[in-house]
mmCIF file of C-alpha atoms in Angstrom:
data_model
loop_
_atom_site.group_PDB
_atom_site.id
_atom_site.type_symbol
_atom_site.label_atom_id
_atom_site.label_comp_id
_atom_site.label_asym_id
_atom_site.label_seq_id
_atom_site.Cartn_x
_atom_site.Cartn_y
_atom_site.Cartn_z
ATOM 1 C CA GLY K 1 -5.024 -2.958 -11.913
ATOM 2 C CA GLY K 2 -2.640 -5.179 -9.976
ATOM 3 C CA GLY K 3 -2.546 -6.151 -6.354
ATOM 4 C CA GLY K 4 -0.895 -2.940 -5.171
ATOM 5 C CA GLY K 5 -3.360 -0.668 -6.956
ATOM 6 C CA GLY K 6 -6.342 -2.805 -5.913
ATOM 7 C CA GLU K 7 -5.237 -2.738 -2.275
ATOM 8 C CA LEU K 8 -4.899 1.061 -2.388
ATOM 9 C CA LEU K 9 -8.358 1.381 -3.923
ATOM 10 C CA ARG K 10 -9.948 -0.790 -1.219
ATOM 11 C CA GLU K 11 -8.126 1.173 1.487
ATOM 12 C CA PHE K 12 -9.264 4.477 -0.002
ATOM 13 C CA LEU K 13 -12.889 3.361 -0.257
ATOM 14 C CA ASP K 14 -12.831 1.981 3.290
ATOM 15 C CA SER K 15 -11.317 5.209 4.666
ATOM 16 C CA GLY K 16 -14.089 7.245 3.064
ATOM 17 C CA ARG K 17 -16.995 4.865 3.693
ATOM 18 C CA GLY K 18 -19.998 6.947 3.011
ATOM 19 C CA GLY K 19 -17.940 8.770 0.360
ATOM 20 C CA PRO K 20 -17.386 12.457 0.051
ATOM 21 C CA GLU K 21 -21.057 13.019 0.798
ATOM 22 C CA GLY K 22 -20.551 11.517 4.223
ATOM 23 C CA GLY K 23 -17.772 13.929 5.081
ATOM 24 C CA SER K 24 -15.497 11.233 6.443
ATOM 25 C CA GLY K 25 -13.002 10.659 3.686
ATOM 26 C CA GLY K 26 -9.894 12.326 5.089
ATOM 27 C CA GLN K 27 -6.922 11.568 7.243
ATOM 28 C CA GLU K 28 -6.966 15.031 8.799
ATOM 29 C CA GLY K 29 -10.668 15.683 9.086
ATOM 30 C CA GLY K 30 -12.183 12.374 7.979
ATOM 31 C CA ARG K 31 -11.145 9.349 9.947
ATOM 32 C CA GLY K 32 -12.392 10.038 13.383
ATOM 33 C CA GLY K 33 -13.794 13.523 12.648
ATOM 34 C CA GLU K 34 -16.005 15.655 10.419
ATOM 35 C CA VAL K 35 -14.479 17.352 7.391
ATOM 36 C CA SER K 36 -14.512 21.111 7.914
ATOM 37 C CA SER K 37 -12.561 22.503 4.930
ATOM 38 C CA ALA K 38 -11.779 21.916 1.261
ATOM 39 C CA SER K 39 -8.242 20.914 2.218
ATOM 40 C CA GLU K 40 -9.456 18.193 4.589
ATOM 41 C CA LEU K 41 -11.879 16.905 1.970
ATOM 42 C CA LEU K 42 -9.546 16.883 -1.025
ATOM 43 C CA ARG K 43 -6.103 16.147 0.395
ATOM 44 C CA PRO K 44 -6.827 12.406 0.871
ATOM 45 C CA VAL K 45 -8.042 12.246 -2.753
ATOM 46 C CA ARG K 46 -4.867 13.932 -4.027
ATOM 47 C CA GLU K 47 -2.645 11.658 -1.934
ATOM 48 C CA PHE K 48 -4.547 8.575 -3.111
ATOM 49 C CA ILE K 49 -3.993 9.533 -6.760
ATOM 50 C CA GLY K 50 -0.270 9.979 -6.050
ATOM 51 C CA ARG K 51 0.027 6.598 -4.306
ATOM 52 C CA LEU K 52 -1.979 4.884 -7.037
ATOM 53 C CA GLU K 53 0.275 6.373 -9.715
ATOM 54 C CA THR K 54 3.351 5.018 -7.948
ATOM 55 C CA ALA K 55 1.718 1.610 -7.442
ATOM 56 C CA LEU K 56 0.795 1.357 -11.125
ATOM 57 C CA VAL K 57 4.281 2.291 -12.264
ATOM 58 C CA LEU K 58 5.854 -0.332 -10.018
ATOM 59 C CA SER K 59 3.264 -3.084 -10.411
ATOM 60 C CA ALA K 60 4.344 -6.112 -12.424
ATOM 61 C CA ASP K 61 0.689 -6.987 -13.064
ATOM 62 C CA THR K 62 0.023 -3.745 -14.939
ATOM 63 C CA GLU K 63 3.472 -3.343 -16.453
ATOM 64 C CA PRO K 64 2.586 -3.799 -20.172
ATOM 65 C CA ALA K 65 -0.150 -1.155 -20.011
ATOM 66 C CA VAL K 66 1.920 1.269 -17.922
ATOM 67 C CA ASN K 67 4.978 0.792 -20.110
ATOM 68 C CA ALA K 68 2.954 1.957 -23.104
ATOM 69 C CA LEU K 69 2.424 5.216 -21.231
ATOM 70 C CA LEU K 70 5.972 5.443 -19.894
ATOM 71 C CA THR K 71 7.479 5.244 -23.377
ATOM 72 C CA ALA K 72 5.495 8.271 -24.553
ATOM 73 C CA PRO K 73 7.239 11.667 -24.608
ATOM 74 C CA ASP K 74 4.645 13.184 -22.233
ATOM 75 C CA SER K 75 4.267 10.056 -20.092
ATOM 76 C CA GLU K 76 3.652 11.831 -16.780
ATOM 77 C CA ARG K 77 0.814 13.905 -18.203
ATOM 78 C CA LEU K 78 -0.756 10.870 -19.886
ATOM 79 C CA LEU K 79 -0.666 8.787 -16.717
ATOM 80 C CA GLU K 80 -2.159 11.663 -14.707
ATOM 81 C CA SER K 81 -4.904 12.007 -17.303
ATOM 82 C CA VAL K 82 -5.779 8.315 -17.025
ATOM 83 C CA LEU K 83 -5.873 8.487 -13.223
ATOM 84 C CA HIS K 84 -7.992 11.649 -13.224
ATOM 85 C CA ARG K 85 -10.456 9.957 -15.562
ATOM 86 C CA CYS K 86 -10.629 6.830 -13.406
ATOM 87 C CA VAL K 87 -10.709 8.543 -9.984
ATOM 88 C CA LEU K 88 -11.945 12.127 -10.344
ATOM 89 C CA ARG K 89 -14.533 11.709 -13.067
ATOM 90 C CA PRO K 90 -16.816 9.467 -10.952
ATOM 91 C CA LEU K 91 -16.115 11.512 -7.794
ATOM 92 C CA HIS K 92 -16.457 14.982 -9.296
ATOM 93 C CA ALA K 93 -20.180 15.512 -8.698
ATOM 94 C CA SER K 94 -20.088 14.316 -5.090
ATOM 95 C CA LEU K 95 -16.928 16.311 -4.316
ATOM 96 C CA ALA K 96 -18.533 19.438 -5.782
ATOM 97 C CA ALA K 97 -21.635 18.864 -3.654
ATOM 98 C CA ARG K 98 -19.534 18.507 -0.495
ATOM 99 C CA LEU K 99 -17.537 21.644 -1.320
ATOM 100 C CA ARG K 100 -20.805 23.530 -1.698
ATOM 101 C CA GLU K 101 -22.023 22.228 1.673
ATOM 102 C CA LEU K 102 -18.799 23.340 3.358
ATOM 103 C CA ARG K 103 -18.990 26.828 1.842
ATOM 104 C CA GLU K 104 -22.665 27.160 2.742
ATOM 105 C CA ALA K 105 -22.043 25.932 6.285
ATOM 106 C CA ASP K 106 -19.535 28.722 7.000
ATOM 107 C CA GLY K 107 -21.599 31.317 5.103
ATOM 108 C CA SER K 108 -18.845 32.204 2.635
ATOM 109 C CA LEU K 109 -20.795 31.162 -0.478
ATOM 110 C CA GLN K 110 -23.828 33.264 0.467
ATOM 111 C CA ARG K 111 -21.566 36.197 1.331
ATOM 112 C CA LEU K 112 -19.789 35.981 -2.020
ATOM 113 C CA ARG K 113 -23.077 35.753 -3.895
ATOM 114 C CA GLY K 114 -24.376 38.867 -2.144
ATOM 115 C CA ASN K 115 -21.160 40.784 -2.730
ATOM 116 C CA LEU K 116 -21.140 39.923 -6.435
ATOM 117 C CA ARG K 117 -24.606 41.412 -6.694
ATOM 118 C CA ALA K 118 -23.520 44.501 -4.730
ATOM 119 C CA VAL K 119 -20.525 45.039 -7.020
ATOM 120 C CA ARG K 120 -22.661 44.693 -10.151
ATOM 121 C CA GLU K 121 -25.300 47.099 -8.881
ATOM 122 C CA GLY K 122 -22.957 49.520 -7.091
ATOM 123 C CA PRO K 123 -19.920 51.563 -8.083
ATOM 124 C CA GLY K 124 -17.830 48.389 -8.568
ATOM 125 C CA VAL K 125 -14.237 47.885 -7.522
ATOM 126 C CA GLY K 126 -12.718 50.666 -9.611
ATOM 127 C CA SER K 127 -11.872 48.364 -12.500
ATOM 128 C CA PRO K 128 -10.863 49.564 -15.965
ATOM 129 C CA PRO K 129 -13.542 49.102 -18.622
ATOM 130 C CA LEU K 130 -13.879 45.776 -20.397
ATOM 131 C CA ALA K 131 -15.973 45.606 -23.536
ATOM 132 C CA PRO K 132 -19.162 43.478 -23.413
ATOM 133 C CA PRO K 133 -17.834 40.973 -26.006
ATOM 134 C CA THR K 134 -14.746 40.410 -23.833
ATOM 135 C CA LEU K 135 -16.911 39.892 -20.742
ATOM 136 C CA ASP K 136 -19.033 37.398 -22.656
ATOM 137 C CA ARG K 137 -15.981 35.382 -23.739
ATOM 138 C CA VAL K 138 -14.609 35.404 -20.190
ATOM 139 C CA ARG K 139 -17.980 34.187 -18.891
ATOM 140 C CA HIS K 140 -17.988 31.288 -21.370
ATOM 141 C CA ALA K 141 -14.393 30.324 -20.473
ATOM 142 C CA LEU K 142 -15.299 30.214 -16.771
ATOM 143 C CA LEU K 143 -18.391 28.143 -17.555
ATOM 144 C CA ARG K 144 -16.226 25.623 -19.441
ATOM 145 C CA MET K 145 -13.923 25.503 -16.426
ATOM 146 C CA HIS K 146 -16.887 24.638 -14.197
ATOM 147 C CA GLN K 147 -17.835 21.738 -16.497
ATOM 148 C CA ARG K 148 -14.405 20.051 -16.396
ATOM 149 C CA TYR K 149 -13.532 17.371 -13.810
ATOM 150 C CA ALA K 150 -9.746 17.209 -14.359
ATOM 151 C CA PRO K 151 -7.768 19.938 -12.519
ATOM 152 C CA PRO K 152 -5.376 20.554 -15.472
ATOM 153 C CA ALA K 153 -8.391 21.075 -17.762
ATOM 154 C CA LYS K 154 -9.866 23.543 -15.273
ATOM 155 C CA LEU K 155 -6.526 25.352 -15.165
ATOM 156 C CA ARG K 156 -6.405 25.667 -18.952
ATOM 157 C CA ALA K 157 -9.843 27.320 -18.907
ATOM 158 C CA ILE K 158 -8.710 29.702 -16.142
ATOM 159 C CA VAL K 159 -5.653 30.657 -18.201
ATOM 160 C CA GLN K 160 -7.882 31.303 -21.219
ATOM 161 C CA ALA K 161 -10.231 33.512 -19.175
ATOM 162 C CA CYS K 162 -7.364 35.537 -17.693
ATOM 163 C CA ARG K 163 -5.699 35.990 -21.069
ATOM 164 C CA LEU K 164 -8.991 37.347 -22.394
ATOM 165 C CA VAL K 165 -9.029 39.884 -19.548
ATOM 166 C CA GLN K 166 -5.445 40.887 -20.367
ATOM 167 C CA GLN K 167 -6.292 41.271 -24.058
ATOM 168 C CA GLY K 168 -9.396 43.292 -23.210
ATOM 169 C CA LEU K 169 -7.332 45.658 -21.064
ATOM 170 C CA GLN K 170 -4.725 46.037 -23.774
ATOM 171 C CA ALA K 171 -7.429 46.844 -26.327
ATOM 172 C CA ALA K 172 -8.978 49.441 -23.983
ATOM 173 C CA HIS K 173 -5.695 51.118 -23.016
ATOM 174 C CA GLY K 174 -3.658 50.584 -26.154
ATOM 175 C CA ARG K 175 -0.836 49.059 -24.134
ATOM 176 C CA ALA K 176 0.015 46.060 -21.940
ATOM 177 C CA CYS K 177 -1.242 46.431 -18.362
ATOM 178 C CA GLY K 178 0.337 45.285 -15.103
ATOM 179 C CA ALA K 179 -1.028 43.412 -12.086
ATOM 180 C CA ASP K 180 -2.386 46.611 -10.498
ATOM 181 C CA GLU K 181 -4.770 46.968 -13.422
ATOM 182 C CA PHE K 182 -5.280 43.285 -14.185
ATOM 183 C CA LEU K 183 -6.587 42.160 -10.769
ATOM 184 C CA PRO K 184 -9.370 44.795 -10.522
ATOM 185 C CA ALA K 185 -10.378 44.013 -14.103
ATOM 186 C CA LEU K 186 -10.486 40.288 -13.308
ATOM 187 C CA SER K 187 -12.653 41.000 -10.247
ATOM 188 C CA TYR K 188 -14.953 43.087 -12.441
ATOM 189 C CA ALA K 189 -15.242 40.227 -14.971
ATOM 190 C CA VAL K 190 -15.904 37.695 -12.195
ATOM 191 C CA ALA K 191 -18.611 39.898 -10.690
ATOM 192 C CA GLN K 192 -20.260 40.327 -14.094
ATOM 193 C CA SER K 193 -20.226 36.545 -14.623
ATOM 194 C CA ASP K 194 -22.528 36.218 -11.572
ATOM 195 C CA ARG K 195 -21.212 32.771 -10.659
ATOM 196 C CA ALA K 196 -20.428 32.519 -6.958
ATOM 197 C CA GLU K 197 -19.807 28.794 -7.545
ATOM 198 C CA LEU K 198 -16.488 29.730 -9.129
ATOM 199 C CA VAL K 199 -15.022 29.608 -5.636
ATOM 200 C CA LEU K 200 -15.873 25.881 -5.455
ATOM 201 C CA ASP K 201 -13.995 25.250 -8.725
ATOM 202 C CA VAL K 202 -10.995 27.200 -7.449
ATOM 203 C CA ASP K 203 -10.987 25.210 -4.176
ATOM 204 C CA TYR K 204 -11.092 21.986 -6.207
ATOM 205 C CA THR K 205 -8.328 23.047 -8.591
ATOM 206 C CA MET K 206 -5.960 24.445 -5.957
ATOM 207 C CA GLU K 207 -6.105 21.277 -3.855
ATOM 208 C CA LEU K 208 -6.045 18.650 -6.639
ATOM 209 C CA LEU K 209 -3.843 20.200 -9.316
ATOM 210 C CA PRO K 210 -0.547 18.296 -9.714
ATOM 211 C CA GLN K 211 2.285 20.054 -7.893
ATOM 212 C CA ARG K 212 4.351 20.626 -11.039
ATOM 213 C CA GLN K 213 1.536 22.751 -12.550
ATOM 214 C CA LEU K 214 1.307 25.174 -9.629
ATOM 215 C CA SER K 215 4.075 27.370 -11.061
ATOM 216 C CA GLY K 216 4.433 29.351 -14.268
ATOM 217 C CA GLU K 217 1.638 31.166 -16.084
ATOM 218 C CA GLY K 218 -1.052 28.718 -14.980
ATOM 219 C CA GLY K 219 -0.108 29.005 -11.311
ATOM 220 C CA TYR K 220 -0.023 32.806 -11.531
ATOM 221 C CA TYR K 221 -3.504 33.011 -13.043
ATOM 222 C CA LEU K 222 -4.906 30.444 -10.597
ATOM 223 C CA ILE K 223 -3.643 32.501 -7.649
ATOM 224 C CA SER K 224 -4.953 35.673 -9.321
ATOM 225 C CA LEU K 225 -8.451 34.183 -9.593
ATOM 226 C CA TYR K 226 -8.269 32.975 -5.987
ATOM 227 C CA SER K 227 -7.217 36.465 -4.830
ATOM 228 C CA SER K 228 -10.008 38.059 -6.833
ATOM 229 C CA LEU K 229 -12.650 35.770 -5.305
ATOM 230 C CA PHE K 230 -11.189 36.233 -1.814
ATOM 231 C CA GLU K 231 -11.393 39.996 -2.192
ATOM 232 C CA LEU K 232 -14.951 39.861 -3.543
ATOM 233 C CA GLN K 233 -15.994 37.484 -0.781
ATOM 234 C CA ASN K 234 -14.691 39.969 1.806
ATOM 235 C CA TYR K 235 -15.726 43.099 -0.070
ATOM 236 C CA HIS K 236 -16.976 45.744 2.381
ATOM 237 C CA VAL K 237 -16.624 49.453 1.768
ATOM 238 C CA THR K 238 -15.902 50.033 5.484
ATOM 239 C CA ARG K 239 -12.991 47.563 5.581
ATOM 240 C CA PRO K 240 -9.526 48.822 4.593
ATOM 241 C CA SER K 241 -8.194 47.093 1.458
ATOM 242 C CA VAL K 242 -4.796 46.671 3.095
ATOM 243 C CA GLU K 243 -6.428 44.443 5.718
ATOM 244 C CA VAL K 244 -8.049 42.275 3.032
ATOM 245 C CA ASN K 245 -4.732 42.040 1.141
ATOM 246 C CA GLY K 246 -3.033 40.842 4.333
ATOM 247 C CA ASP K 247 -5.668 38.129 4.734
ATOM 248 C CA ILE K 248 -5.125 37.017 1.117
ATOM 249 C CA ARG K 249 -1.372 36.856 1.651
ATOM 250 C CA ARG K 250 -1.704 34.765 4.839
ATOM 251 C CA SER K 251 -4.210 32.426 3.209
ATOM 252 C CA LEU K 252 -1.929 31.825 0.205
ATOM 253 C CA GLN K 253 1.091 31.232 2.466
ATOM 254 C CA GLN K 254 -0.857 28.582 4.369
ATOM 255 C CA TRP K 255 -1.900 26.967 1.071
ATOM 256 C CA HIS K 256 1.704 26.897 -0.215
ATOM 257 C CA ARG K 257 2.947 25.281 3.010
ATOM 258 C CA ARG K 258 0.113 22.760 2.961
ATOM 259 C CA ARG K 259 0.752 21.714 -0.639
ATOM 260 C CA ARG K 260 4.518 21.387 -0.107
ATOM 261 C CA SER K 261 4.177 19.308 3.047
ATOM 262 C CA GLY K 262 1.242 17.266 1.762
ATOM 263 C CA GLU K 263 2.676 16.132 -1.565
ATOM 264 C CA PRO K 264 3.564 12.416 -1.343
ATOM 265 C CA SER K 265 7.334 12.103 -1.648
ATOM 266 C CA ALA K 266 7.096 8.541 -2.967
ATOM 267 C CA ARG K 267 5.397 9.748 -6.119
ATOM 268 C CA GLY K 268 8.191 12.040 -7.212
ATOM 269 C CA SER K 269 10.988 9.693 -6.182
ATOM 270 C CA ALA K 270 9.388 6.779 -8.004
ATOM 271 C CA HIS K 271 9.474 8.663 -11.314
ATOM 272 C CA GLN K 272 13.011 9.925 -10.737
ATOM 273 C CA ASN K 273 14.342 6.482 -9.772
ATOM 274 C CA LEU K 274 12.847 4.526 -12.664
ATOM 275 C CA LEU K 275 15.262 2.767 -14.993
ATOM 276 C CA ARG K 276 14.308 0.806 -18.099
ATOM 277 C CA VAL K 277 16.335 -2.391 -18.558
ATOM 278 C CA ALA K 278 16.157 -4.780 -21.504
ATOM 279 C CA TYR K 279 16.855 -8.522 -21.168
ATOM 280 C CA GLU K 280 18.114 -10.548 -24.078
ATOM 281 C CA ASP K 281 18.447 -14.310 -24.418
ATOM 282 C CA ASP K 282 18.333 -16.846 -27.236
ATOM 283 C CA LEU K 283 15.031 -18.348 -26.100
ATOM 284 C CA HIS K 284 12.858 -15.241 -25.612
ATOM 285 C CA GLY K 285 14.638 -12.635 -27.699
ATOM 286 C CA CYS K 286 14.351 -9.228 -26.030
ATOM 287 C CA ARG K 287 12.076 -8.150 -23.212
ATOM 288 C CA ALA K 288 12.164 -5.016 -21.068
ATOM 289 C CA LYS K 289 11.071 -3.988 -17.585
ATOM 290 C CA THR K 290 10.819 -0.705 -15.709
ATOM 291 C CA LEU K 291 12.699 -1.064 -12.416
ATOM 292 C CA VAL K 292 13.210 1.146 -9.381
ATOM 293 C CA VAL K 293 16.906 1.912 -9.005
ATOM 294 C CA ARG K 294 18.056 4.333 -6.319
ATOM 295 C CA PRO K 295 21.006 6.643 -7.007
ATOM 296 C CA SER K 296 23.022 4.728 -4.382
ATOM 297 C CA ASP K 297 22.395 1.338 -6.045
ATOM 298 C CA THR K 298 25.332 -0.211 -7.894
ATOM 299 C CA VAL K 299 25.389 -2.315 -11.023
ATOM 300 C CA ALA K 300 25.820 -5.373 -8.791
ATOM 301 C CA ASP K 301 22.624 -4.420 -6.926
ATOM 302 C CA LEU K 302 20.760 -3.963 -10.182
ATOM 303 C CA CYS K 303 22.011 -7.314 -11.524
ATOM 304 C CA ARG K 304 20.500 -9.070 -8.505
ATOM 305 C CA VAL K 305 17.162 -7.363 -9.169
ATOM 306 C CA CYS K 306 17.329 -8.252 -12.876
ATOM 307 C CA ALA K 307 18.087 -11.895 -12.097
ATOM 308 C CA ASP K 308 14.930 -12.036 -9.983
ATOM 309 C CA LYS K 309 12.685 -10.074 -12.354
ATOM 310 C CA PHE K 310 13.762 -11.927 -15.491
ATOM 311 C CA LYS K 311 13.833 -15.354 -13.740
ATOM 312 C CA VAL K 312 17.465 -16.065 -14.600
ATOM 313 C CA SER K 313 18.570 -19.517 -13.478
ATOM 314 C CA ASP K 314 22.298 -18.689 -13.192
ATOM 315 C CA PRO K 315 22.962 -14.991 -12.432
ATOM 316 C CA SER K 316 26.717 -15.548 -12.443
ATOM 317 C CA LEU K 317 26.567 -16.028 -16.225
ATOM 318 C CA HIS K 318 24.872 -12.666 -16.809
ATOM 319 C CA ARG K 319 25.952 -9.035 -16.599
ATOM 320 C CA LEU K 320 24.644 -5.540 -17.205
ATOM 321 C CA CYS K 321 25.797 -3.770 -20.338
ATOM 322 C CA LEU K 322 25.336 -0.268 -21.695
ATOM 323 C CA VAL K 323 24.604 0.264 -25.368
ATOM 324 C CA VAL K 324 25.464 3.761 -26.585
ATOM 325 C CA ASP K 325 24.795 4.398 -30.254
ATOM 326 C CA ASP K 326 26.461 1.410 -31.971
ATOM 327 C CA SER K 327 28.787 0.335 -29.164
ATOM 328 C CA CYS K 328 28.128 -2.079 -26.290
ATOM 329 C CA ARG K 329 30.236 -2.338 -23.136
ATOM 330 C CA PRO K 330 29.840 -4.154 -19.805
ATOM 331 C CA LEU K 331 29.448 -1.957 -16.738
ATOM 332 C CA PRO K 332 31.720 -2.376 -13.686
ATOM 333 C CA PRO K 333 29.874 -3.939 -10.701
ATOM 334 C CA ASP K 334 30.659 -0.948 -8.460
ATOM 335 C CA SER K 335 29.396 1.725 -10.890
ATOM 336 C CA HIS K 336 26.035 3.456 -10.389
ATOM 337 C CA PRO K 337 23.438 3.120 -13.180
ATOM 338 C CA GLN K 338 21.486 6.245 -12.209
ATOM 339 C CA LEU K 339 24.636 8.382 -12.333
ATOM 340 C CA ILE K 340 25.444 6.940 -15.748
ATOM 341 C CA LYS K 341 21.897 7.680 -16.929
ATOM 342 C CA ALA K 342 22.082 11.250 -15.589
ATOM 343 C CA GLU K 343 25.289 11.848 -17.540
ATOM 344 C CA LEU K 344 23.799 10.421 -20.732
ATOM 345 C CA GLN K 345 20.612 12.450 -20.357
ATOM 346 C CA GLY K 346 22.663 15.607 -20.757
ATOM 347 C CA ARG K 347 23.553 14.574 -24.297
ATOM 348 C CA ARG K 348 20.460 15.650 -26.201
ATOM 349 C CA GLN K 349 22.266 15.720 -29.535
ATOM 350 C CA GLY K 350 25.275 14.070 -31.060
ATOM 351 C CA PRO K 351 27.094 10.951 -29.780
ATOM 352 C CA GLY K 352 25.496 9.331 -26.756
ATOM 353 C CA CYS K 353 21.982 10.660 -27.296
ATOM 354 C CA TYR K 354 20.769 7.092 -28.014
ATOM 355 C CA TYR K 355 21.399 4.541 -25.273
ATOM 356 C CA TYR K 356 19.865 1.706 -23.281
ATOM 357 C CA PHE K 357 20.751 -0.714 -20.506
ATOM 358 C CA VAL K 358 20.636 -4.420 -21.269
ATOM 359 C CA TYR K 359 20.973 -7.421 -18.935
ATOM 360 C CA ARG K 360 22.354 -10.308 -20.976
ATOM 361 C CA PRO K 361 24.452 -13.481 -20.907
ATOM 362 C CA VAL K 362 28.203 -12.967 -20.584
ATOM 363 C CA GLU K 363 28.790 -15.145 -23.647
ATOM 364 C CA GLY K 364 27.169 -14.301 -26.924
ATOM 365 C CA PRO K 365 27.249 -11.659 -29.660
ATOM 366 C CA PRO K 366 26.673 -8.030 -28.676
ATOM 367 C CA PRO K 367 23.117 -6.759 -29.159
ATOM 368 C CA ALA K 368 22.327 -5.110 -32.464
ATOM 369 C CA ARG K 369 21.061 -1.576 -32.533
ATOM 370 C CA ALA K 370 17.303 -1.222 -32.174
ATOM 371 C CA ARG K 371 15.224 0.920 -34.487
ATOM 372 C CA PRO K 372 15.489 4.711 -34.017
ATOM 373 C CA PRO K 373 16.011 6.618 -30.853
ATOM 374 C CA LEU K 374 14.250 6.309 -27.574
ATOM 375 C CA GLN K 375 11.104 8.250 -26.966
ATOM 376 C CA ARG K 376 11.994 8.560 -23.284
ATOM 377 C CA ASP K 377 15.394 8.833 -21.629
ATOM 378 C CA ASP K 378 14.954 5.753 -19.477
ATOM 379 C CA ALA K 379 12.835 3.580 -21.803
ATOM 380 C CA VAL K 380 13.540 1.131 -24.606
ATOM 381 C CA ASP K 381 11.003 1.298 -27.403
ATOM 382 C CA LEU K 382 10.704 -2.405 -28.206
ATOM 383 C CA GLU K 383 7.846 -4.692 -29.028
ATOM 384 C CA ASP K 384 7.653 -7.921 -27.069
ATOM 385 C CA GLY K 385 9.814 -10.582 -28.664
ATOM 386 C CA GLU K 386 11.518 -8.256 -31.127
ATOM 387 C CA PRO K 387 15.279 -8.770 -31.091
ATOM 388 C CA LEU K 388 17.541 -5.826 -30.409
#
């Protein structure tokens, strides 16, 4: 990693000296205080991954490696996967141990374990029947979830387990079932799995899962599993269910607010403001760099950045051009590259679906068309030294 990423890593390690086991790795509950919740433990880790992702994307030292990821169709997922492997894989065991300590300290893990046993041995929670083979498959899916360190991988296992519950209900009733039947059945399957530690995996996933994956089917099933565990943890026959449901609702509202306010804004804006620019000259052929270009930046602003990044000796003899399909035209100095890119991104088919920005000498033949279309809207798929 380059200087920016290395600096972030040193800062992160210094802030959590003693590591997750020491309970001092957080900005809210770490620096200057003991960690008292999963949010306080895991939020600094999530924010560090976001800052490191931005630093890697923008770092000149790591640019060749990052560009290989950025030119892939699913670049954001690939980069997240690399960061999860580098950051979360070595931390997973210690984070899980600290989550267990926190849950044991407030008594919630012991309470959940006892309630799971009570549900299995008692009348249950009024769930519809699920066949033993379905329960066995759900149990194995939840076990696989426990073994994963990457939050998206945990989420995929949760989705698989919940789909199995839905399919089991449909087989038992001969029809699709709604949430009123699904949630009790999920609670029944969780109780039969006899794994109170599921709550630790859900804490981990809810706090570390990338923001964009908190919606859709995966987000729905994650919240369903959280609600099921919350209800089982607070399962008492003398307590009205409406009171428990109110507690679940308030807890989820707090989690939603925390995730929205805690997500680093720089991470999202860095991806949105990236622009891939090629540079062509007679000496080096064609090179390309990924640059940060704000929507308010003009072509003149971008030309100044390109002159610095590509080490151009006389910027006045260079200009920014746009290649669309087989045509090349210079861009006016007061136009806005990000607005141009946004317009071109809307053309998924037909004329204009293939384009790139090139910074090049004013004099000279227009660039030839590169080999087939871009793999990413703001990237040029070129090998180093290959002419356009």
